[in-house]
Amino acid sequence: MTLYQFAKALILEAGKNIRETMDETLHIETKSNPNDLVTNVDKQTEQFLVDRIHQSYPDHEVIGEEGHGHQLSHSQGTTWVIDPIDGTLNFVHQRENFSISIGIFQDDTPYAGFVYDVMNDTLYHAKAGEGAYVGDQSLPQIEDTDLKKSIIGINPNWLTKPKLVDLFHPIVNQSRSARAYGSAALEIVHVVTGRLAAYMTPRLQPWDYAGGLIILNEVGGKGTDFLGEALTIYEPHTVVLANPQLHEDLINHYFKPHQEIIEELHAHHRR
Ligand code: 2AM
Ligand code: CA
């Protein structure tokens, strides 16, 4: 079994395990604030993934949202970047619209990405350089769009914040319309399939985008921070992912003119 086949079988099994717990009582705790939730299922799923990875590959590193590998700042060999449940608020309140996200890197180079829409049993996946798939079906390259003919993914909460509203209001205003789904990894795969022309957010953790970005690159999409710099897997970033034309337009005409606000966000992320 190749590493790719192993990872694909593993994420499907983790999702099946989550589906099988859907009738059980959830244990919910808060993390950084009252709206930042974590459940027993987030923690159990991360532990399941880490244990299985280390049983088969003892020397692989794992960075996971619920506590694994947060001390890493670079790595040689193979590194897994995992989010056991992306969209925890949806998981708790809606019992759907959440995903498992996995990105695998070898010597810091993308190897493969997986985003599993658990309740729809839909797996988006890609091995770097070999194209993107949903299930067994190959996905085409994404098409360029103008902002005025684009549906963009952005969380409306950001438009309630001073400064961020200056950044995002013109973009939302000049787009065809905006949508929010509540799982960053699913929003990224919506860019992969063309359901969204772009997804942007002022703060995202590596486990939220690592898997999705590898898949997006395989269909010709672009993902960087708001100033066009590459996304790393060791710290949070501002994140804009889109088709190439819209990505360039957003960076040059909407983000770069607000460089000061963005540099303030980046300084905040590094604290
Ligand atoms: P999570 O569910 O794994 O926490 C919601 O708009 C999206 O943003 C989800 O993918 C969520 O991931 C992520 N998210 C929520 N709070 C965040 C934070 N403080 N920093 C970065 N990403 C966050
Ligand atoms: Ca999570």
JSON list of N, CA, C and O in Angstrom, two decimals, residues 116-161:
[
{"chain": "A", "resi": 116, "resn": "TYR", "atom": "N", "xyz": [-12.46, 15.56, 3.42]},
{"chain": "A", "resi": 116, "resn": "TYR", "atom": "CA", "xyz": [-13.57, 14.61, 3.42]},
{"chain": "A", "resi": 116, "resn": "TYR", "atom": "C", "xyz": [-14.81, 15.28, 4.00]},
{"chain": "A", "resi": 116, "resn": "TYR", "atom": "O", "xyz": [-14.84, 15.65, 5.18]},
{"chain": "A", "resi": 117, "resn": "ASP", "atom": "N", "xyz": [-15.82, 15.47, 3.16]},
{"chain": "A", "resi": 117, "resn": "ASP", "atom": "CA", "xyz": [-17.13, 15.96, 3.59]},
{"chain": "A", "resi": 117, "resn": "ASP", "atom": "C", "xyz": [-17.85, 14.75, 4.20]},
{"chain": "A", "resi": 117, "resn": "ASP", "atom": "O", "xyz": [-18.37, 13.89, 3.47]},
{"chain": "A", "resi": 118, "resn": "VAL", "atom": "N", "xyz": [-17.81, 14.68, 5.54]},
{"chain": "A", "resi": 118, "resn": "VAL", "atom": "CA", "xyz": [-18.12, 13.43, 6.23]},
{"chain": "A", "resi": 118, "resn": "VAL", "atom": "C", "xyz": [-19.58, 13.00, 6.04]},
{"chain": "A", "resi": 118, "resn": "VAL", "atom": "O", "xyz": [-19.85, 11.85, 5.71]},
{"chain": "A", "resi": 119, "resn": "MET", "atom": "N", "xyz": [-20.54, 13.91, 6.23]},
{"chain": "A", "resi": 119, "resn": "MET", "atom": "CA", "xyz": [-21.95, 13.48, 6.20]},
{"chain": "A", "resi": 119, "resn": "MET", "atom": "C", "xyz": [-22.42, 13.22, 4.76]},
{"chain": "A", "resi": 119, "resn": "MET", "atom": "O", "xyz": [-23.33, 12.43, 4.55]},
{"chain": "A", "resi": 120, "resn": "ASN", "atom": "N", "xyz": [-21.78, 13.88, 3.78]},
{"chain": "A", "resi": 120, "resn": "ASN", "atom": "CA", "xyz": [-22.12, 13.59, 2.39]},
{"chain": "A", "resi": 120, "resn": "ASN", "atom": "C", "xyz": [-21.27, 12.45, 1.82]},
{"chain": "A", "resi": 120, "resn": "ASN", "atom": "O", "xyz": [-21.43, 12.09, 0.64]},
{"chain": "A", "resi": 121, "resn": "ASP", "atom": "N", "xyz": [-20.34, 11.93, 2.62]},
{"chain": "A", "resi": 121, "resn": "ASP", "atom": "CA", "xyz": [-19.44, 10.86, 2.17]},
{"chain": "A", "resi": 121, "resn": "ASP", "atom": "C", "xyz": [-18.78, 11.21, 0.83]},
{"chain": "A", "resi": 121, "resn": "ASP", "atom": "O", "xyz": [-18.78, 10.42, -0.11]},
{"chain": "A", "resi": 122, "resn": "THR", "atom": "N", "xyz": [-18.25, 12.43, 0.76]},
{"chain": "A", "resi": 122, "resn": "THR", "atom": "CA", "xyz": [-17.59, 12.90, -0.47]},
{"chain": "A", "resi": 122, "resn": "THR", "atom": "C", "xyz": [-16.14, 13.24, -0.16]},
{"chain": "A", "resi": 122, "resn": "THR", "atom": "O", "xyz": [-15.87, 14.11, 0.68]},
{"chain": "A", "resi": 123, "resn": "LEU", "atom": "N", "xyz": [-15.22, 12.57, -0.85]},
{"chain": "A", "resi": 123, "resn": "LEU", "atom": "CA", "xyz": [-13.79, 12.79, -0.61]},
{"chain": "A", "resi": 123, "resn": "LEU", "atom": "C", "xyz": [-13.16, 13.54, -1.79]},
{"chain": "A", "resi": 123, "resn": "LEU", "atom": "O", "xyz": [-13.22, 13.09, -2.94]},
{"chain": "A", "resi": 124, "resn": "TYR", "atom": "N", "xyz": [-12.57, 14.68, -1.48]},
{"chain": "A", "resi": 124, "resn": "TYR", "atom": "CA", "xyz": [-11.78, 15.46, -2.44]},
{"chain": "A", "resi": 124, "resn": "TYR", "atom": "C", "xyz": [-10.32, 15.12, -2.16]},
{"chain": "A", "resi": 124, "resn": "TYR", "atom": "O", "xyz": [-9.89, 15.16, -1.00]},
{"chain": "A", "resi": 125, "resn": "HIS", "atom": "N", "xyz": [-9.55, 14.80, -3.20]},
{"chain": "A", "resi": 125, "resn": "HIS", "atom": "CA", "xyz": [-8.17, 14.39, -2.93]},
{"chain": "A", "resi": 125, "resn": "HIS", "atom": "C", "xyz": [-7.27, 14.65, -4.13]},
{"chain": "A", "resi": 125, "resn": "HIS", "atom": "O", "xyz": [-7.75, 14.74, -5.27]},
{"chain": "A", "resi": 126, "resn": "ALA", "atom": "N", "xyz": [-5.98, 14.79, -3.83]},
{"chain": "A", "resi": 126, "resn": "ALA", "atom": "CA", "xyz": [-5.00, 15.03, -4.90]},
{"chain": "A", "resi": 126, "resn": "ALA", "atom": "C", "xyz": [-3.62, 14.63, -4.43]},
{"chain": "A", "resi": 126, "resn": "ALA", "atom": "O", "xyz": [-3.25, 14.88, -3.28]},
{"chain": "A", "resi": 127, "resn": "LYS", "atom": "N", "xyz": [-2.87, 14.00, -5.34]},
{"chain": "A", "resi": 127, "resn": "LYS", "atom": "CA", "xyz": [-1.45, 13.80, -5.13]},
{"chain": "A", "resi": 127, "resn": "LYS", "atom": "C", "xyz": [-0.76, 14.88, -5.96]},
{"chain": "A", "resi": 127, "resn": "LYS", "atom": "O", "xyz": [-1.12, 15.07, -7.14]},
{"chain": "A", "resi": 128, "resn": "ALA", "atom": "N", "xyz": [0.17, 15.59, -5.34]},
{"chain": "A", "resi": 128, "resn": "ALA", "atom": "CA", "xyz": [0.80, 16.73, -6.03]},
{"chain": "A", "resi": 128, "resn": "ALA", "atom": "C", "xyz": [1.35, 16.30, -7.39]},
{"chain": "A", "resi": 128, "resn": "ALA", "atom": "O", "xyz": [2.05, 15.30, -7.49]},
{"chain": "A", "resi": 129, "resn": "GLY", "atom": "N", "xyz": [0.96, 17.04, -8.43]},
{"chain": "A", "resi": 129, "resn": "GLY", "atom": "CA", "xyz": [1.45, 16.76, -9.78]},
{"chain": "A", "resi": 129, "resn": "GLY", "atom": "C", "xyz": [0.61, 15.76, -10.55]},
{"chain": "A", "resi": 129, "resn": "GLY", "atom": "O", "xyz": [0.88, 15.52, -11.73]},
{"chain": "A", "resi": 130, "resn": "GLU", "atom": "N", "xyz": [-0.41, 15.18, -9.91]},
{"chain": "A", "resi": 130, "resn": "GLU", "atom": "CA", "xyz": [-1.19, 14.12, -10.59]},
{"chain": "A", "resi": 130, "resn": "GLU", "atom": "C", "xyz": [-2.67, 14.45, -10.72]},
{"chain": "A", "resi": 130, "resn": "GLU", "atom": "O", "xyz": [-3.48, 13.56, -10.95]},
{"chain": "A", "resi": 131, "resn": "GLY", "atom": "N", "xyz": [-3.04, 15.71, -10.52]},
{"chain": "A", "resi": 131, "resn": "GLY", "atom": "CA", "xyz": [-4.43, 16.10, -10.72]},
{"chain": "A", "resi": 131, "resn": "GLY", "atom": "C", "xyz": [-5.29, 15.87, -9.49]},
{"chain": "A", "resi": 131, "resn": "GLY", "atom": "O", "xyz": [-4.91, 15.17, -8.57]},
{"chain": "A", "resi": 132, "resn": "ALA", "atom": "N", "xyz": [-6.48, 16.50, -9.51]},
{"chain": "A", "resi": 132, "resn": "ALA", "atom": "CA", "xyz": [-7.39, 16.44, -8.36]},
{"chain": "A", "resi": 132, "resn": "ALA", "atom": "C", "xyz": [-8.61, 15.57, -8.69]},
{"chain": "A", "resi": 132, "resn": "ALA", "atom": "O", "xyz": [-9.02, 15.49, -9.85]},
{"chain": "A", "resi": 133, "resn": "TYR", "atom": "N", "xyz": [-9.16, 14.97, -7.65]},
{"chain": "A", "resi": 133, "resn": "TYR", "atom": "CA", "xyz": [-10.30, 14.05, -7.81]},
{"chain": "A", "resi": 133, "resn": "TYR", "atom": "C", "xyz": [-11.36, 14.32, -6.76]},
{"chain": "A", "resi": 133, "resn": "TYR", "atom": "O", "xyz": [-11.05, 14.72, -5.63]},
{"chain": "A", "resi": 134, "resn": "VAL", "atom": "N", "xyz": [-12.61, 14.09, -7.15]},
{"chain": "A", "resi": 134, "resn": "VAL", "atom": "CA", "xyz": [-13.67, 13.93, -6.15]},
{"chain": "A", "resi": 134, "resn": "VAL", "atom": "C", "xyz": [-14.15, 12.49, -6.31]},
{"chain": "A", "resi": 134, "resn": "VAL", "atom": "O", "xyz": [-14.59, 12.09, -7.38]},
{"chain": "A", "resi": 135, "resn": "GLY", "atom": "N", "xyz": [-13.96, 11.70, -5.25]},
{"chain": "A", "resi": 135, "resn": "GLY", "atom": "CA", "xyz": [-14.15, 10.25, -5.39]},
{"chain": "A", "resi": 135, "resn": "GLY", "atom": "C", "xyz": [-13.21, 9.73, -6.46]},
{"chain": "A", "resi": 135, "resn": "GLY", "atom": "O", "xyz": [-12.01, 10.00, -6.42]},
{"chain": "A", "resi": 136, "resn": "ASP", "atom": "N", "xyz": [-13.78, 9.02, -7.47]},
{"chain": "A", "resi": 136, "resn": "ASP", "atom": "CA", "xyz": [-12.95, 8.49, -8.56]},
{"chain": "A", "resi": 136, "resn": "ASP", "atom": "C", "xyz": [-12.91, 9.41, -9.76]},
{"chain": "A", "resi": 136, "resn": "ASP", "atom": "O", "xyz": [-12.29, 9.11, -10.78]},
{"chain": "A", "resi": 137, "resn": "GLN", "atom": "N", "xyz": [-13.63, 10.52, -9.65]},
{"chain": "A", "resi": 137, "resn": "GLN", "atom": "CA", "xyz": [-13.81, 11.40, -10.81]},
{"chain": "A", "resi": 137, "resn": "GLN", "atom": "C", "xyz": [-12.75, 12.49, -10.86]},
{"chain": "A", "resi": 137, "resn": "GLN", "atom": "O", "xyz": [-12.55, 13.22, -9.88]},
{"chain": "A", "resi": 138, "resn": "SER", "atom": "N", "xyz": [-12.09, 12.63, -12.01]},
{"chain": "A", "resi": 138, "resn": "SER", "atom": "CA", "xyz": [-11.06, 13.64, -12.19]},
{"chain": "A", "resi": 138, "resn": "SER", "atom": "C", "xyz": [-11.70, 15.03, -12.30]},
{"chain": "A", "resi": 138, "resn": "SER", "atom": "O", "xyz": [-12.75, 15.18, -12.91]},
{"chain": "A", "resi": 139, "resn": "LEU", "atom": "N", "xyz": [-11.09, 16.04, -11.70]},
{"chain": "A", "resi": 139, "resn": "LEU", "atom": "CA", "xyz": [-11.65, 17.40, -11.73]},
{"chain": "A", "resi": 139, "resn": "LEU", "atom": "C", "xyz": [-10.92, 18.25, -12.76]},
{"chain": "A", "resi": 139, "resn": "LEU", "atom": "O", "xyz": [-9.68, 18.20, -12.86]},
{"chain": "A", "resi": 140, "resn": "PRO", "atom": "N", "xyz": [-11.67, 19.07, -13.53]},
{"chain": "A", "resi": 140, "resn": "PRO", "atom": "CA", "xyz": [-11.03, 19.92, -14.55]},
{"chain": "A", "resi": 140, "resn": "PRO", "atom": "C", "xyz": [-10.34, 21.13, -13.93]},
{"chain": "A", "resi": 140, "resn": "PRO", "atom": "O", "xyz": [-10.57, 21.46, -12.77]},
{"chain": "A", "resi": 141, "resn": "GLN", "atom": "N", "xyz": [-9.49, 21.79, -14.72]},
{"chain": "A", "resi": 141, "resn": "GLN", "atom": "CA", "xyz": [-8.87, 23.06, -14.30]},
{"chain": "A", "resi": 141, "resn": "GLN", "atom": "C", "xyz": [-9.96, 24.09, -14.07]},
{"chain": "A", "resi": 141, "resn": "GLN", "atom": "O", "xyz": [-10.97, 24.11, -14.79]},
{"chain": "A", "resi": 142, "resn": "ILE", "atom": "N", "xyz": [-9.79, 24.98, -13.08]},
{"chain": "A", "resi": 142, "resn": "ILE", "atom": "CA", "xyz": [-10.82, 25.99, -12.82]},
{"chain": "A", "resi": 142, "resn": "ILE", "atom": "C", "xyz": [-10.70, 27.14, -13.81]},
{"chain": "A", "resi": 142, "resn": "ILE", "atom": "O", "xyz": [-9.64, 27.36, -14.39]},
{"chain": "A", "resi": 143, "resn": "GLU", "atom": "N", "xyz": [-11.81, 27.84, -13.99]},
{"chain": "A", "resi": 143, "resn": "GLU", "atom": "CA", "xyz": [-11.85, 28.93, -14.97]},
{"chain": "A", "resi": 143, "resn": "GLU", "atom": "C", "xyz": [-11.66, 30.28, -14.30]},
{"chain": "A", "resi": 143, "resn": "GLU", "atom": "O", "xyz": [-12.11, 30.49, -13.17]},
{"chain": "A", "resi": 144, "resn": "ASP", "atom": "N", "xyz": [-11.02, 31.19, -15.02]},
{"chain": "A", "resi": 144, "resn": "ASP", "atom": "CA", "xyz": [-10.84, 32.56, -14.53]},
{"chain": "A", "resi": 144, "resn": "ASP", "atom": "C", "xyz": [-12.19, 33.29, -14.50]},
{"chain": "A", "resi": 144, "resn": "ASP", "atom": "O", "xyz": [-13.05, 33.03, -15.35]},
{"chain": "A", "resi": 145, "resn": "THR", "atom": "N", "xyz": [-12.34, 34.20, -13.51]},
{"chain": "A", "resi": 145, "resn": "THR", "atom": "CA", "xyz": [-13.57, 35.00, -13.45]},
{"chain": "A", "resi": 145, "resn": "THR", "atom": "C", "xyz": [-13.24, 36.44, -13.08]},
{"chain": "A", "resi": 145, "resn": "THR", "atom": "O", "xyz": [-12.23, 36.71, -12.42]},
{"chain": "A", "resi": 146, "resn": "ASP", "atom": "N", "xyz": [-14.11, 37.35, -13.49]},
{"chain": "A", "resi": 146, "resn": "ASP", "atom": "CA", "xyz": [-14.08, 38.74, -13.00]},
{"chain": "A", "resi": 146, "resn": "ASP", "atom": "C", "xyz": [-14.83, 38.78, -11.68]},
{"chain": "A", "resi": 146, "resn": "ASP", "atom": "O", "xyz": [-15.84, 38.09, -11.52]},
{"chain": "A", "resi": 147, "resn": "LEU", "atom": "N", "xyz": [-14.41, 39.67, -10.77]},
{"chain": "A", "resi": 147, "resn": "LEU", "atom": "CA", "xyz": [-15.09, 39.78, -9.48]},
{"chain": "A", "resi": 147, "resn": "LEU", "atom": "C", "xyz": [-16.58, 40.03, -9.66]},
{"chain": "A", "resi": 147, "resn": "LEU", "atom": "O", "xyz": [-17.41, 39.46, -8.95]},
{"chain": "A", "resi": 148, "resn": "LYS", "atom": "N", "xyz": [-16.93, 40.86, -10.62]},
{"chain": "A", "resi": 148, "resn": "LYS", "atom": "CA", "xyz": [-18.35, 41.21, -10.75]},
{"chain": "A", "resi": 148, "resn": "LYS", "atom": "C", "xyz": [-19.22, 40.03, -11.20]},
{"chain": "A", "resi": 148, "resn": "LYS", "atom": "O", "xyz": [-20.44, 40.07, -11.04]},
{"chain": "A", "resi": 149, "resn": "LYS", "atom": "N", "xyz": [-18.58, 38.97, -11.69]},
{"chain": "A", "resi": 149, "resn": "LYS", "atom": "CA", "xyz": [-19.35, 37.76, -12.03]},
{"chain": "A", "resi": 149, "resn": "LYS", "atom": "C", "xyz": [-19.00, 36.59, -11.11]},
{"chain": "A", "resi": 149, "resn": "LYS", "atom": "O", "xyz": [-19.20, 35.43, -11.46]},
{"chain": "A", "resi": 150, "resn": "SER", "atom": "N", "xyz": [-18.48, 36.91, -9.91]},
{"chain": "A", "resi": 150, "resn": "SER", "atom": "CA", "xyz": [-18.00, 35.87, -8.99]},
{"chain": "A", "resi": 150, "resn": "SER", "atom": "C", "xyz": [-18.85, 35.77, -7.74]},
{"chain": "A", "resi": 150, "resn": "SER", "atom": "O", "xyz": [-19.25, 36.79, -7.17]},
{"chain": "A", "resi": 151, "resn": "ILE", "atom": "N", "xyz": [-19.08, 34.54, -7.29]},
{"chain": "A", "resi": 151, "resn": "ILE", "atom": "CA", "xyz": [-19.59, 34.32, -5.93]},
{"chain": "A", "resi": 151, "resn": "ILE", "atom": "C", "xyz": [-18.38, 34.02, -5.06]},
{"chain": "A", "resi": 151, "resn": "ILE", "atom": "O", "xyz": [-17.58, 33.12, -5.37]},
{"chain": "A", "resi": 152, "resn": "ILE", "atom": "N", "xyz": [-18.24, 34.79, -3.99]},
{"chain": "A", "resi": 152, "resn": "ILE", "atom": "CA", "xyz": [-17.05, 34.65, -3.13]},
{"chain": "A", "resi": 152, "resn": "ILE", "atom": "C", "xyz": [-17.45, 34.10, -1.77]},
{"chain": "A", "resi": 152, "resn": "ILE", "atom": "O", "xyz": [-18.55, 34.34, -1.29]},
{"chain": "A", "resi": 153, "resn": "GLY", "atom": "N", "xyz": [-16.53, 33.37, -1.15]},
{"chain": "A", "resi": 153, "resn": "GLY", "atom": "CA", "xyz": [-16.75, 32.84, 0.19]},
{"chain": "A", "resi": 153, "resn": "GLY", "atom": "C", "xyz": [-16.08, 33.73, 1.22]},
{"chain": "A", "resi": 153, "resn": "GLY", "atom": "O", "xyz": [-14.87, 33.95, 1.16]},
{"chain": "A", "resi": 154, "resn": "ILE", "atom": "N", "xyz": [-16.88, 34.28, 2.13]},
{"chain": "A", "resi": 154, "resn": "ILE", "atom": "CA", "xyz": [-16.34, 35.10, 3.22]},
{"chain": "A", "resi": 154, "resn": "ILE", "atom": "C", "xyz": [-17.32, 35.06, 4.39]},
{"chain": "A", "resi": 154, "resn": "ILE", "atom": "O", "xyz": [-18.54, 35.09, 4.19]},
{"chain": "A", "resi": 155, "resn": "ASN", "atom": "N", "xyz": [-16.78, 34.99, 5.61]},
{"chain": "A", "resi": 155, "resn": "ASN", "atom": "CA", "xyz": [-17.63, 34.93, 6.79]},
{"chain": "A", "resi": 155, "resn": "ASN", "atom": "C", "xyz": [-18.14, 36.34, 7.13]},
{"chain": "A", "resi": 155, "resn": "ASN", "atom": "O", "xyz": [-17.34, 37.26, 7.29]},
{"chain": "A", "resi": 156, "resn": "PRO", "atom": "N", "xyz": [-19.48, 36.52, 7.23]},
{"chain": "A", "resi": 156, "resn": "PRO", "atom": "CA", "xyz": [-20.02, 37.87, 7.47]},
{"chain": "A", "resi": 156, "resn": "PRO", "atom": "C", "xyz": [-19.57, 38.48, 8.79]},
{"chain": "A", "resi": 156, "resn": "PRO", "atom": "O", "xyz": [-19.60, 39.70, 8.94]},
{"chain": "A", "resi": 157, "resn": "ASN", "atom": "N", "xyz": [-19.13, 37.64, 9.74]},
{"chain": "A", "resi": 157, "resn": "ASN", "atom": "CA", "xyz": [-18.66, 38.19, 11.02]},
{"chain": "A", "resi": 157, "resn": "ASN", "atom": "C", "xyz": [-17.53, 39.19, 10.83]},
{"chain": "A", "resi": 157, "resn": "ASN", "atom": "O", "xyz": [-17.39, 40.14, 11.60]},
{"chain": "A", "resi": 158, "resn": "TRP", "atom": "N", "xyz": [-16.72, 38.97, 9.78]},
{"chain": "A", "resi": 158, "resn": "TRP", "atom": "CA", "xyz": [-15.56, 39.88, 9.58]},
{"chain": "A", "resi": 158, "resn": "TRP", "atom": "C", "xyz": [-16.03, 41.28, 9.20]},
{"chain": "A", "resi": 158, "resn": "TRP", "atom": "O", "xyz": [-15.33, 42.26, 9.44]},
{"chain": "A", "resi": 159, "resn": "LEU", "atom": "N", "xyz": [-17.21, 41.40, 8.62]},
{"chain": "A", "resi": 159, "resn": "LEU", "atom": "CA", "xyz": [-17.69, 42.71, 8.20]},
{"chain": "A", "resi": 159, "resn": "LEU", "atom": "C", "xyz": [-18.23, 43.53, 9.37]},
{"chain": "A", "resi": 159, "resn": "LEU", "atom": "O", "xyz": [-18.59, 44.69, 9.21]},
{"chain": "A", "resi": 160, "resn": "THR", "atom": "N", "xyz": [-18.28, 42.91, 10.57]},
{"chain": "A", "resi": 160, "resn": "THR", "atom": "CA", "xyz": [-18.69, 43.65, 11.76]},
{"chain": "A", "resi": 160, "resn": "THR", "atom": "C", "xyz": [-17.49, 44.26, 12.48]},
{"chain": "A", "resi": 160, "resn": "THR", "atom": "O", "xyz": [-17.67, 44.93, 13.50]},
{"chain": "A", "resi": 161, "resn": "LYS", "atom": "N", "xyz": [-16.27, 44.00, 11.99]},
{"chain": "A", "resi": 161, "resn": "LYS", "atom": "CA", "xyz": [-15.06, 44.45, 12.69]},
{"chain": "A", "resi": 161, "resn": "LYS", "atom": "C", "xyz": [-14.50, 45.71, 12.04]},
{"chain": "A", "resi": 161, "resn": "LYS", "atom": "O", "xyz": [-14.36, 45.75, 10.81]}
]
